[in-house]
Coordinates of C-alpha atoms in Angstrom, one line a residue:
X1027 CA 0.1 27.1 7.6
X1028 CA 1.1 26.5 3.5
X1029 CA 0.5 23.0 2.3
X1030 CA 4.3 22.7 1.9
X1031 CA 4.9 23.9 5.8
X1032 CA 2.1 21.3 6.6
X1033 CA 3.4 18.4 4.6
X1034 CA 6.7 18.8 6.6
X1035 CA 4.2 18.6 9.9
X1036 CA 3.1 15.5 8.9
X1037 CA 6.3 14.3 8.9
X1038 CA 5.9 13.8 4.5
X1039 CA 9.0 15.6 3.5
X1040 CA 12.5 13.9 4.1
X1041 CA 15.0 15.2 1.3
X1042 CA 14.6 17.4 -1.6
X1043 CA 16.5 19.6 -4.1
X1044 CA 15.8 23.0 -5.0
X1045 CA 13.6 23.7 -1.6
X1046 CA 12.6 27.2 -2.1
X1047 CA 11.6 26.5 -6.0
X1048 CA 9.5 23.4 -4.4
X1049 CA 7.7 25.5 -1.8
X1050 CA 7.0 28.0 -4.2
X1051 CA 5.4 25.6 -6.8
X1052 CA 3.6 23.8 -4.0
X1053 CA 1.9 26.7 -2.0
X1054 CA 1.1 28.0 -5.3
X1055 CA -0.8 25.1 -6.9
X1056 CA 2.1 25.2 -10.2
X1057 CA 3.1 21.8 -9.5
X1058 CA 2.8 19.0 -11.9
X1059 CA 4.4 15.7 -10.0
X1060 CA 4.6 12.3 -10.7
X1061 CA 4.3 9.1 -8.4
X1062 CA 5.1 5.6 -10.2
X1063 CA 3.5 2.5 -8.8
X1064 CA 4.4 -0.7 -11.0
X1065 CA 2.4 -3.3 -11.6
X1066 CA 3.3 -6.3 -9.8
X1067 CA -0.2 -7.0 -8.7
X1068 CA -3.8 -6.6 -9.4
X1069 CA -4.7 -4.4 -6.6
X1070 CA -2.7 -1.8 -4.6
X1071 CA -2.2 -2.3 -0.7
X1072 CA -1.7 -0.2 2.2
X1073 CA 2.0 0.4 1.7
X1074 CA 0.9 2.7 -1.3
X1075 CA -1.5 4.5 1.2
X1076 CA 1.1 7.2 1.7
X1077 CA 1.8 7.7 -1.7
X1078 CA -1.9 8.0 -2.5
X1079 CA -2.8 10.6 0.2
X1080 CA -0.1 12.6 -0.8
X1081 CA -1.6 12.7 -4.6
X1082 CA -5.0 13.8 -3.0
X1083 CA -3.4 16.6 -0.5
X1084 CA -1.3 18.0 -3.4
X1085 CA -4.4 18.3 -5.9
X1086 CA -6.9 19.5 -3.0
X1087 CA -4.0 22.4 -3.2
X1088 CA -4.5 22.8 -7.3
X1089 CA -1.5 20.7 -7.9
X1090 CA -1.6 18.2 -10.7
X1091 CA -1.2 15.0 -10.2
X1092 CA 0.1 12.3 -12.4
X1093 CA -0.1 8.4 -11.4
X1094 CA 2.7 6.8 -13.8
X1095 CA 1.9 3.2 -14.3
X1096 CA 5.1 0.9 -14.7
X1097 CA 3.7 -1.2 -17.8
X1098 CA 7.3 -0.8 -19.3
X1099 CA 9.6 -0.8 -15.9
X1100 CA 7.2 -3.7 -14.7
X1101 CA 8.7 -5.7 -17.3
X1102 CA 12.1 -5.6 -15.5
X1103 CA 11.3 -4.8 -11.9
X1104 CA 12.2 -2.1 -9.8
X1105 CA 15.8 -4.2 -8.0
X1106 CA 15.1 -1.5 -4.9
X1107 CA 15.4 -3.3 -1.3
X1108 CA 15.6 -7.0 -3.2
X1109 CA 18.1 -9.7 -2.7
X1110 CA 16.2 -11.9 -5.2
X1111 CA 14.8 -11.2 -9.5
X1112 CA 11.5 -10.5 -9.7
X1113 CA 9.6 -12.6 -11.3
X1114 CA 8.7 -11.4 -14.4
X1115 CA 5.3 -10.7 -15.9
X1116 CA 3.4 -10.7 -19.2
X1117 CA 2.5 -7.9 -21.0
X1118 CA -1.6 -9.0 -20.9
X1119 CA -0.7 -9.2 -16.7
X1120 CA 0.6 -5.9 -16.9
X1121 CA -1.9 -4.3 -18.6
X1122 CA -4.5 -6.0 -16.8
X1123 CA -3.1 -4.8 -13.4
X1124 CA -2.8 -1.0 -14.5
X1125 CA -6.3 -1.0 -15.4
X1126 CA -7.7 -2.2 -11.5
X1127 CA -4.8 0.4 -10.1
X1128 CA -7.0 3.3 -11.9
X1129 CA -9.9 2.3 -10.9
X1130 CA -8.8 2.4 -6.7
X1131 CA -7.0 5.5 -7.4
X1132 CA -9.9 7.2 -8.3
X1133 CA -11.1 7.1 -5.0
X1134 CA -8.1 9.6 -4.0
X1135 CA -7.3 11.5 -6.8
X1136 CA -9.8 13.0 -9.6
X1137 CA -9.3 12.2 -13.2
X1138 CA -10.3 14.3 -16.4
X1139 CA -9.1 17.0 -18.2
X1140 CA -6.7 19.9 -16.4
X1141 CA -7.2 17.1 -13.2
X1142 CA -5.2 14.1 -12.7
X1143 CA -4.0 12.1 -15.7
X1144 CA -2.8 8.2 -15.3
X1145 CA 0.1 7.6 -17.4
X1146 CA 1.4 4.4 -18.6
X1147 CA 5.4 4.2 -19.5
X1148 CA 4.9 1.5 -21.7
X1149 CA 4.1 3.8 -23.9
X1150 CA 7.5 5.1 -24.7
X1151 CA 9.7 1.8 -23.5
X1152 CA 8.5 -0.7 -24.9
X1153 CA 9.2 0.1 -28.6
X1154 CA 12.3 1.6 -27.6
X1155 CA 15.4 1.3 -30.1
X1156 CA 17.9 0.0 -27.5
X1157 CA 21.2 1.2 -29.8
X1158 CA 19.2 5.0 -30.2
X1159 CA 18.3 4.8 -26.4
X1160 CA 21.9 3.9 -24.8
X1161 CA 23.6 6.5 -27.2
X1162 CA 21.0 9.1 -26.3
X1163 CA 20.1 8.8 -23.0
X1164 CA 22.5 6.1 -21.6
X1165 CA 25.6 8.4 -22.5
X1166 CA 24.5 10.9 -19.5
X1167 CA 24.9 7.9 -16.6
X1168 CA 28.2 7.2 -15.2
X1169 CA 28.4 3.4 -14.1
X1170 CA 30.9 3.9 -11.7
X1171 CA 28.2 5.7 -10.0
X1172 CA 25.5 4.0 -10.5
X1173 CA 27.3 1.2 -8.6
X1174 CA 27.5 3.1 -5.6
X1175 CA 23.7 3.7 -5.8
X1176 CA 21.9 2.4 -2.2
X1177 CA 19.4 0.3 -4.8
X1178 CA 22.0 -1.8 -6.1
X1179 CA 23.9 -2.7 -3.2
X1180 CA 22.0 -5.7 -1.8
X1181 CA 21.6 -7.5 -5.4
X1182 CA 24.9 -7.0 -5.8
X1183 CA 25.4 -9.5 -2.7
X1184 CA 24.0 -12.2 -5.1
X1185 CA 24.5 -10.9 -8.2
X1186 CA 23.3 -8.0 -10.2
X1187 CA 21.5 -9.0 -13.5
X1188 CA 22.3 -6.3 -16.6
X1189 CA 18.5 -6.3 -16.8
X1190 CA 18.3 -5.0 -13.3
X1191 CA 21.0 -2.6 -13.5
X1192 CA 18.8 -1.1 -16.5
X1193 CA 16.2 -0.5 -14.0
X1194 CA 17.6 3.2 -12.7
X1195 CA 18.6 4.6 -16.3
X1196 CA 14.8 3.7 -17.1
X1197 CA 12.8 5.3 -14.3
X1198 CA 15.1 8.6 -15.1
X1199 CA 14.2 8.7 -19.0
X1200 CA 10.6 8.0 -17.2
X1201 CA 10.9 11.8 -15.5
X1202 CA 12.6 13.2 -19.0
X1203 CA 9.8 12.3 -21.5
X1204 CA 6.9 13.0 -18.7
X1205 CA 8.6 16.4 -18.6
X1206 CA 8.4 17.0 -22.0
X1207 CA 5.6 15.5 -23.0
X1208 CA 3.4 16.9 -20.0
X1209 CA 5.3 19.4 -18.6
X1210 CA 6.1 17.5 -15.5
X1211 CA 8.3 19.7 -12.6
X1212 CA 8.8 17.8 -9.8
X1213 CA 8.5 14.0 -8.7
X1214 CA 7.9 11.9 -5.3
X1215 CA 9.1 8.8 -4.0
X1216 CA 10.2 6.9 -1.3
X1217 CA 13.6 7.1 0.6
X1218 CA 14.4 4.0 -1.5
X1219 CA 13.8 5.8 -4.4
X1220 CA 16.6 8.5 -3.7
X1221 CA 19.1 7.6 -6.2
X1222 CA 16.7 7.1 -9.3
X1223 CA 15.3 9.9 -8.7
X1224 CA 17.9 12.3 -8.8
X1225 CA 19.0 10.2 -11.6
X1226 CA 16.0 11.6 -13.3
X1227 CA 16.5 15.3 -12.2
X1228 CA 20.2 15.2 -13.2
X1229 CA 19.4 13.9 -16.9
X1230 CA 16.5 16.4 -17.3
X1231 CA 19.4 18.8 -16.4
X1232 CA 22.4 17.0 -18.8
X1233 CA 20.4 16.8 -21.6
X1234 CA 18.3 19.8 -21.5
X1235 CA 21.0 22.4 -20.1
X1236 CA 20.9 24.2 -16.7
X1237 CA 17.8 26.4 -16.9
X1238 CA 15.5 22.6 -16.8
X1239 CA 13.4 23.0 -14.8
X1240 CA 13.0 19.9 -12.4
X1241 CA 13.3 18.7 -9.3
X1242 CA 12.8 15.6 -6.2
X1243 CA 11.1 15.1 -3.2
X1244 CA 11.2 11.1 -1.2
X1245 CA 8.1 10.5 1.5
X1246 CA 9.9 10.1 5.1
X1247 CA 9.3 6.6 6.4
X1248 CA 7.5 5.6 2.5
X1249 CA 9.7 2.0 3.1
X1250 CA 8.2 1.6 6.1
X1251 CA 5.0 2.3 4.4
X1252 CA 5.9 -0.8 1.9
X1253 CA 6.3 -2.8 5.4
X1254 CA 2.9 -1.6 6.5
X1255 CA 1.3 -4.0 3.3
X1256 CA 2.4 -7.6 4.7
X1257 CA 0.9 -8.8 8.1
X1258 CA 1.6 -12.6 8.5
X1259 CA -0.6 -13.7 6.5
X1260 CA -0.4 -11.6 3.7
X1261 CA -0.7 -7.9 2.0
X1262 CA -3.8 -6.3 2.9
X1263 CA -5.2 -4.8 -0.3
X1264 CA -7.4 -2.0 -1.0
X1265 CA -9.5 -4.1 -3.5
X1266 CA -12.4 -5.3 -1.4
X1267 CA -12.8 -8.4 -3.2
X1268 CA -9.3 -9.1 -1.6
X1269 CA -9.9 -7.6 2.0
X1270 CA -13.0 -7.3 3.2
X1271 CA -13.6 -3.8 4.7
X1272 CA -14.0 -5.3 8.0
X1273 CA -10.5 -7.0 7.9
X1274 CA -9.7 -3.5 6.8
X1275 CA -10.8 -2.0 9.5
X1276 CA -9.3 -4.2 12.3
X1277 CA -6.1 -4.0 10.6
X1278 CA -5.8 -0.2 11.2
X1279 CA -7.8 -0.7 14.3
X1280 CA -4.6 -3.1 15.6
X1281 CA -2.1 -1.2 14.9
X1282 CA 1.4 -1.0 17.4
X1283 CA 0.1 1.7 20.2
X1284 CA 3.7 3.4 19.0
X1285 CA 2.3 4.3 15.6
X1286 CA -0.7 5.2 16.0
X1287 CA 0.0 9.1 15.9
X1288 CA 2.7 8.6 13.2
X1289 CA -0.6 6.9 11.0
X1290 CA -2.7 10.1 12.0
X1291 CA -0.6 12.6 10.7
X1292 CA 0.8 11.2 7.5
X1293 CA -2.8 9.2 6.4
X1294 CA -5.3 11.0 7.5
X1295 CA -6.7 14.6 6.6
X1296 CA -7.9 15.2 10.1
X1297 CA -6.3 18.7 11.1
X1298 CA -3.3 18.6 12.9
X1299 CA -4.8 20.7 16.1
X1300 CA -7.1 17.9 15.8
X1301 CA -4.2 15.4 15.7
X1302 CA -2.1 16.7 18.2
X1303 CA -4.7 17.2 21.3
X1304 CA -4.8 13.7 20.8
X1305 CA -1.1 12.9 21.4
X1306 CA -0.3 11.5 24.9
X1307 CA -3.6 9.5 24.7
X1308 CA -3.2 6.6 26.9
X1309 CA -5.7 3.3 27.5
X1310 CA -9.1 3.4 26.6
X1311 CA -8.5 7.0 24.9
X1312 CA -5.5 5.5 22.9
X1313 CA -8.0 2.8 21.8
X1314 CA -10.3 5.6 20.5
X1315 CA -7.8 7.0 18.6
X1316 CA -7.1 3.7 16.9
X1317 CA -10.8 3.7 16.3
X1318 CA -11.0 7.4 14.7
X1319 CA -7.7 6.2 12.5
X1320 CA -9.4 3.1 11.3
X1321 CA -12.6 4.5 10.5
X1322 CA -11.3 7.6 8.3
X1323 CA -9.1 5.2 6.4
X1324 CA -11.5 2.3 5.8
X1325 CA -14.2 5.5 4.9
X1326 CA -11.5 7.0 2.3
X1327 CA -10.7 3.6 0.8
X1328 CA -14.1 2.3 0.9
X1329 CA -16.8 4.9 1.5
X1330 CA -19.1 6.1 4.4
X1331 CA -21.4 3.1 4.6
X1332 CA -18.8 0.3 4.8
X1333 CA -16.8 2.4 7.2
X1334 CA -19.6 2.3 9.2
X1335 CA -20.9 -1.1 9.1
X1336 CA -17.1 -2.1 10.0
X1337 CA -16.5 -0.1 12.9
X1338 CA -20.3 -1.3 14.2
X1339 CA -19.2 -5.0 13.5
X1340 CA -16.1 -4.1 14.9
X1341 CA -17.5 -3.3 18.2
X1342 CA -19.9 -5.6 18.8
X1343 CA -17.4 -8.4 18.2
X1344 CA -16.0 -7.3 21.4
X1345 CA -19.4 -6.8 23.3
X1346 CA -21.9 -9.2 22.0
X1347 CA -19.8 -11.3 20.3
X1348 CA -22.1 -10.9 17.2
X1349 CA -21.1 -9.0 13.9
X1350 CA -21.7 -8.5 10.6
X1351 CA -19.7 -8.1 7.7
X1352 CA -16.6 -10.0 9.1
X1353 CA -14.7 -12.6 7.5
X1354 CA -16.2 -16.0 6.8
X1355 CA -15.1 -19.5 6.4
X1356 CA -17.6 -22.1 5.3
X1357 CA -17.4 -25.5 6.5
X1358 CA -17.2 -27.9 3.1
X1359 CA -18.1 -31.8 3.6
X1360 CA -14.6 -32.4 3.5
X1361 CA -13.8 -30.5 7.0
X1362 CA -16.3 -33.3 8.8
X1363 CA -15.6 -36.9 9.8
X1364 CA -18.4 -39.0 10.6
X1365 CA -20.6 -35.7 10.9
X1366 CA -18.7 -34.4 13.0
X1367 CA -15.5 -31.5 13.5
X1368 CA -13.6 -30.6 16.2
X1369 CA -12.1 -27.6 17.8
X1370 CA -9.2 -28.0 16.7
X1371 CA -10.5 -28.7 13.2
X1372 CA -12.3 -25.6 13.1
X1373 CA -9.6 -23.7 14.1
X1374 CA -7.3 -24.8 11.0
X1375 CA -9.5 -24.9 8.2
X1376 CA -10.4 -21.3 8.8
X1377 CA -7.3 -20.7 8.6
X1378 CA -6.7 -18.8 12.1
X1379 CA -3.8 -21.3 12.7
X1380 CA -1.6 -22.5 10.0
X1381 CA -1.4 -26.1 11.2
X1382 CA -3.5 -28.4 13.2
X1383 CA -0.7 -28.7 16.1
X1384 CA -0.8 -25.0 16.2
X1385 CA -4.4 -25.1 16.3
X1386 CA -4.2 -27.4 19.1
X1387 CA -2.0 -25.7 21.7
X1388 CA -4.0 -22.2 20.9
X1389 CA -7.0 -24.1 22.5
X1390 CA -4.9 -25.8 25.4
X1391 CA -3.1 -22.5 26.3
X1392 CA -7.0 -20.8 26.5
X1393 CA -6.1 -18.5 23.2
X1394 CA -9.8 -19.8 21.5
X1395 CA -12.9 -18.6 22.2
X1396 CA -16.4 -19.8 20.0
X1397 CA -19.3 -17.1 20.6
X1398 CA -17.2 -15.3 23.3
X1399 CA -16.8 -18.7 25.1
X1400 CA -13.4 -20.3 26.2
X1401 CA -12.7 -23.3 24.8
X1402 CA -9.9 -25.6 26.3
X1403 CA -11.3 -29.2 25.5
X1404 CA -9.7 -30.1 22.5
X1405 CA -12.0 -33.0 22.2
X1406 CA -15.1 -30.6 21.6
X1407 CA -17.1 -31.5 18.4
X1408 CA -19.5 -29.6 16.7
X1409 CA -22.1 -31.4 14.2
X1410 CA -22.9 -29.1 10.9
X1411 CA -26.1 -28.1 12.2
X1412 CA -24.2 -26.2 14.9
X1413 CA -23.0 -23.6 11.6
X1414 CA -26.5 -23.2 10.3
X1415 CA -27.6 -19.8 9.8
X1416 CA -25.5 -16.9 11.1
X1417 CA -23.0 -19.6 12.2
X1418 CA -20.3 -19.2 15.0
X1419 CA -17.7 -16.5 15.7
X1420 CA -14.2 -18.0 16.6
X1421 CA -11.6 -15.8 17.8
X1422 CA -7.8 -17.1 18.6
X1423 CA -6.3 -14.6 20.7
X1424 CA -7.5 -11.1 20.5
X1425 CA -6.6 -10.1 16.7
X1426 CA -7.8 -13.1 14.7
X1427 CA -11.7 -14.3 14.4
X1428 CA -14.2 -15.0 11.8
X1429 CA -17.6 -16.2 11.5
X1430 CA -17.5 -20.0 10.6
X1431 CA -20.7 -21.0 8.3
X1432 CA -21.7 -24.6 7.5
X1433 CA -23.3 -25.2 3.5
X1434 CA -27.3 -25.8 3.3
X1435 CA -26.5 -28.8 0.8
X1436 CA -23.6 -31.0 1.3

């Protein structure tokens, strides 16, 4: 199988141009791509997972990959799938935010010379001479459209800012200058992406004449990939500091039974005979395979020896109900009255419940357990000595637990 026939396996590939030039670069290792990734945040999160695995299959094939950091497009924000203005960042947050991105992505893609390069787009935008720009590259972009663009449509519900609308001409100079300054043929991005994309292609093309060489490929299901990043309460990051590779773990561990397979192919690098002998899995073999998926990921993000110490934690939560390397909570003075906290207390400041009366009916309707023991009395106190030393595991419902520690010195 080429990599290009096995991207498309994996259920990677949803539209491109120029298929037959693509292949050939591809399945000959000629390809030098680009991926942008803006900065919004100090850490990337699962919903870039696809994008990063892609990076790594394409230069395991002797493709070169280049990671373009938004530091210039960051300043205005991508308007793709928003109904709101992003809110905008300082340069010093920017640049601050590109630099931890490099550092994660180096556990997927290899940097150094001939190997993947991390490009920043601030370097050419923000110095940018805005008359010299719109007369030289702005003069290839039609705005009637660019209003018809799938990006724009749902800020133009509540109003699209000029800023905004800058966004799309932007990213496209983003592929020109990357393909002259690095020789850059092809570029990937989600099905959100389409339309600045080809944007992109089509100015390389304009401005260049017909014999440009360039062309786009968008990641099937890359916006649900985006989705993937929020659970309920929050994005669950690939910095450690930020989610624990236990909570890693058990959130790839959890995953909807109807996705698990879908996960396997696009995320993993497990062969695809491997992959498919395990479709159909049902019960306590489907609960395996969420078990393999977890464990490959949480190894690729965070190495061998936390994958393992999560997936041992992991099980013994739900056999011994004692683990390591799970999320903690520690008790501060603050959380006792009298010397004293209850359930329900508990509950709440560790944050399994967002409220107290949620925290309540959770242990009324028998969804908390404390060391694998129902609790329904929501009158039960604990005194801080109950917390000493490896403390106590409490679990609402099946998904949410951690180990609740009390401080030596109050």
């Amino acid at each position: 199988m080429t990599v290009f026939d096995e991207l498309k396996a994996r259920g990677l590939l949803a539209q491109l141009t120029d298929e037959e030039e693509i292949k050939e670069l591809i399945n000959n290792g000629k390809a030098t791509f680009y991926i942008g990734f803006d900065p919004t945040a100090d850490s990337l999160h699962v919903g870039h997972f696809m994008a990063l695995c892609l990076m790594k299959r394409l230069q395991m094939a002797g493709n070169r990959p280049i990671a373009l950091i938004g530091g210039g497009t960051g300043m205005i924000g991508d308007p793709s799938g928003r109904s709101d203005l992003r809110t905008m960042m300082t340069t010093e947050q920017i640049d601050h935010n590109c630099e931890c991105f490099k550092k994660q992505m180096s556990r997927f893609i290899e940097f150094g010379e001939g190997k993947a390069m991390m490009v920043n787009n601030a370097d050419w935008l923000r110095d940018l001479n805005y008359i010299e720009f719109i007369r030289d590259i702005g003069v290839h972009f039609s705005v009637n459209r660019m209003l018809t663009a799938e990006c724009y449509k749902q800020r133009m519900e509540k109003g699209l800012s000029f800023l905004e609308f800058n966004y799309m001409i932007m990213q496209s100079y983003d592929f020109l200058c990357l393909y002259e300054k690095y020789g850059c043929n092809m570029q990937f991005g989600g099905d959100d992406q389409w339309s600045n994309m080809l944007g992109g292609t089509e100015l390389i093309r304009r401005k260049l004449g017909k014999d440009a060489y360039a062309m786009t490929i968008t990641l099937l299901l890359n916006s649900e990939g985006k989705k993937m990043g929020k659970t309920q309460k929050g994005a669950v990051w690939l910095d450690p500091e930020k989610t624990s590779p236990f909570e890693f773990y058990q959130y790839w561990r959890n995953v909807a039974d109807a996705d698990v397979m879908n996960c396997m192919r696009m995320l993993t690098f497990l062969p695809l005979e491997e992959i498919e002998a395990m479709d159909g899995w049902e019960g306590s073999k489907l609960n395996e395979a969420k078990e393999i998926l977890a464990y490959h990921l949480t190894e690729l993000v965070h190495g061998t020896e936390e994958a393992r110490k999560a997936q041992e934690s992991a099980r013994a939560l739900f056999s011994a109900g004692n683990a390591e390397n799970m999320p903690t909570y520690e008790l501060q003075d603050a959380d006792f009255r009298d010397g004293t906290i209850d359930i329900v207390g508990v509950v709440a400041a560790a944050g399994l419940t967002a409220s107290r009366s949620e925290a309540r009916r959770a242990v009324e309707q028998g969804g908390v357990t404390v060391d694998g023991e129902k609790v329904t009395d929501i009158k039960t106190l604990y005194t801080k000595a109950d917390f000493a030393g490896e403390g106590k595991i409490v679990k609402r419902g099946k998904k949410s637990f951690k180990r609740i520690l009390c401080e030596k010195n109050f």
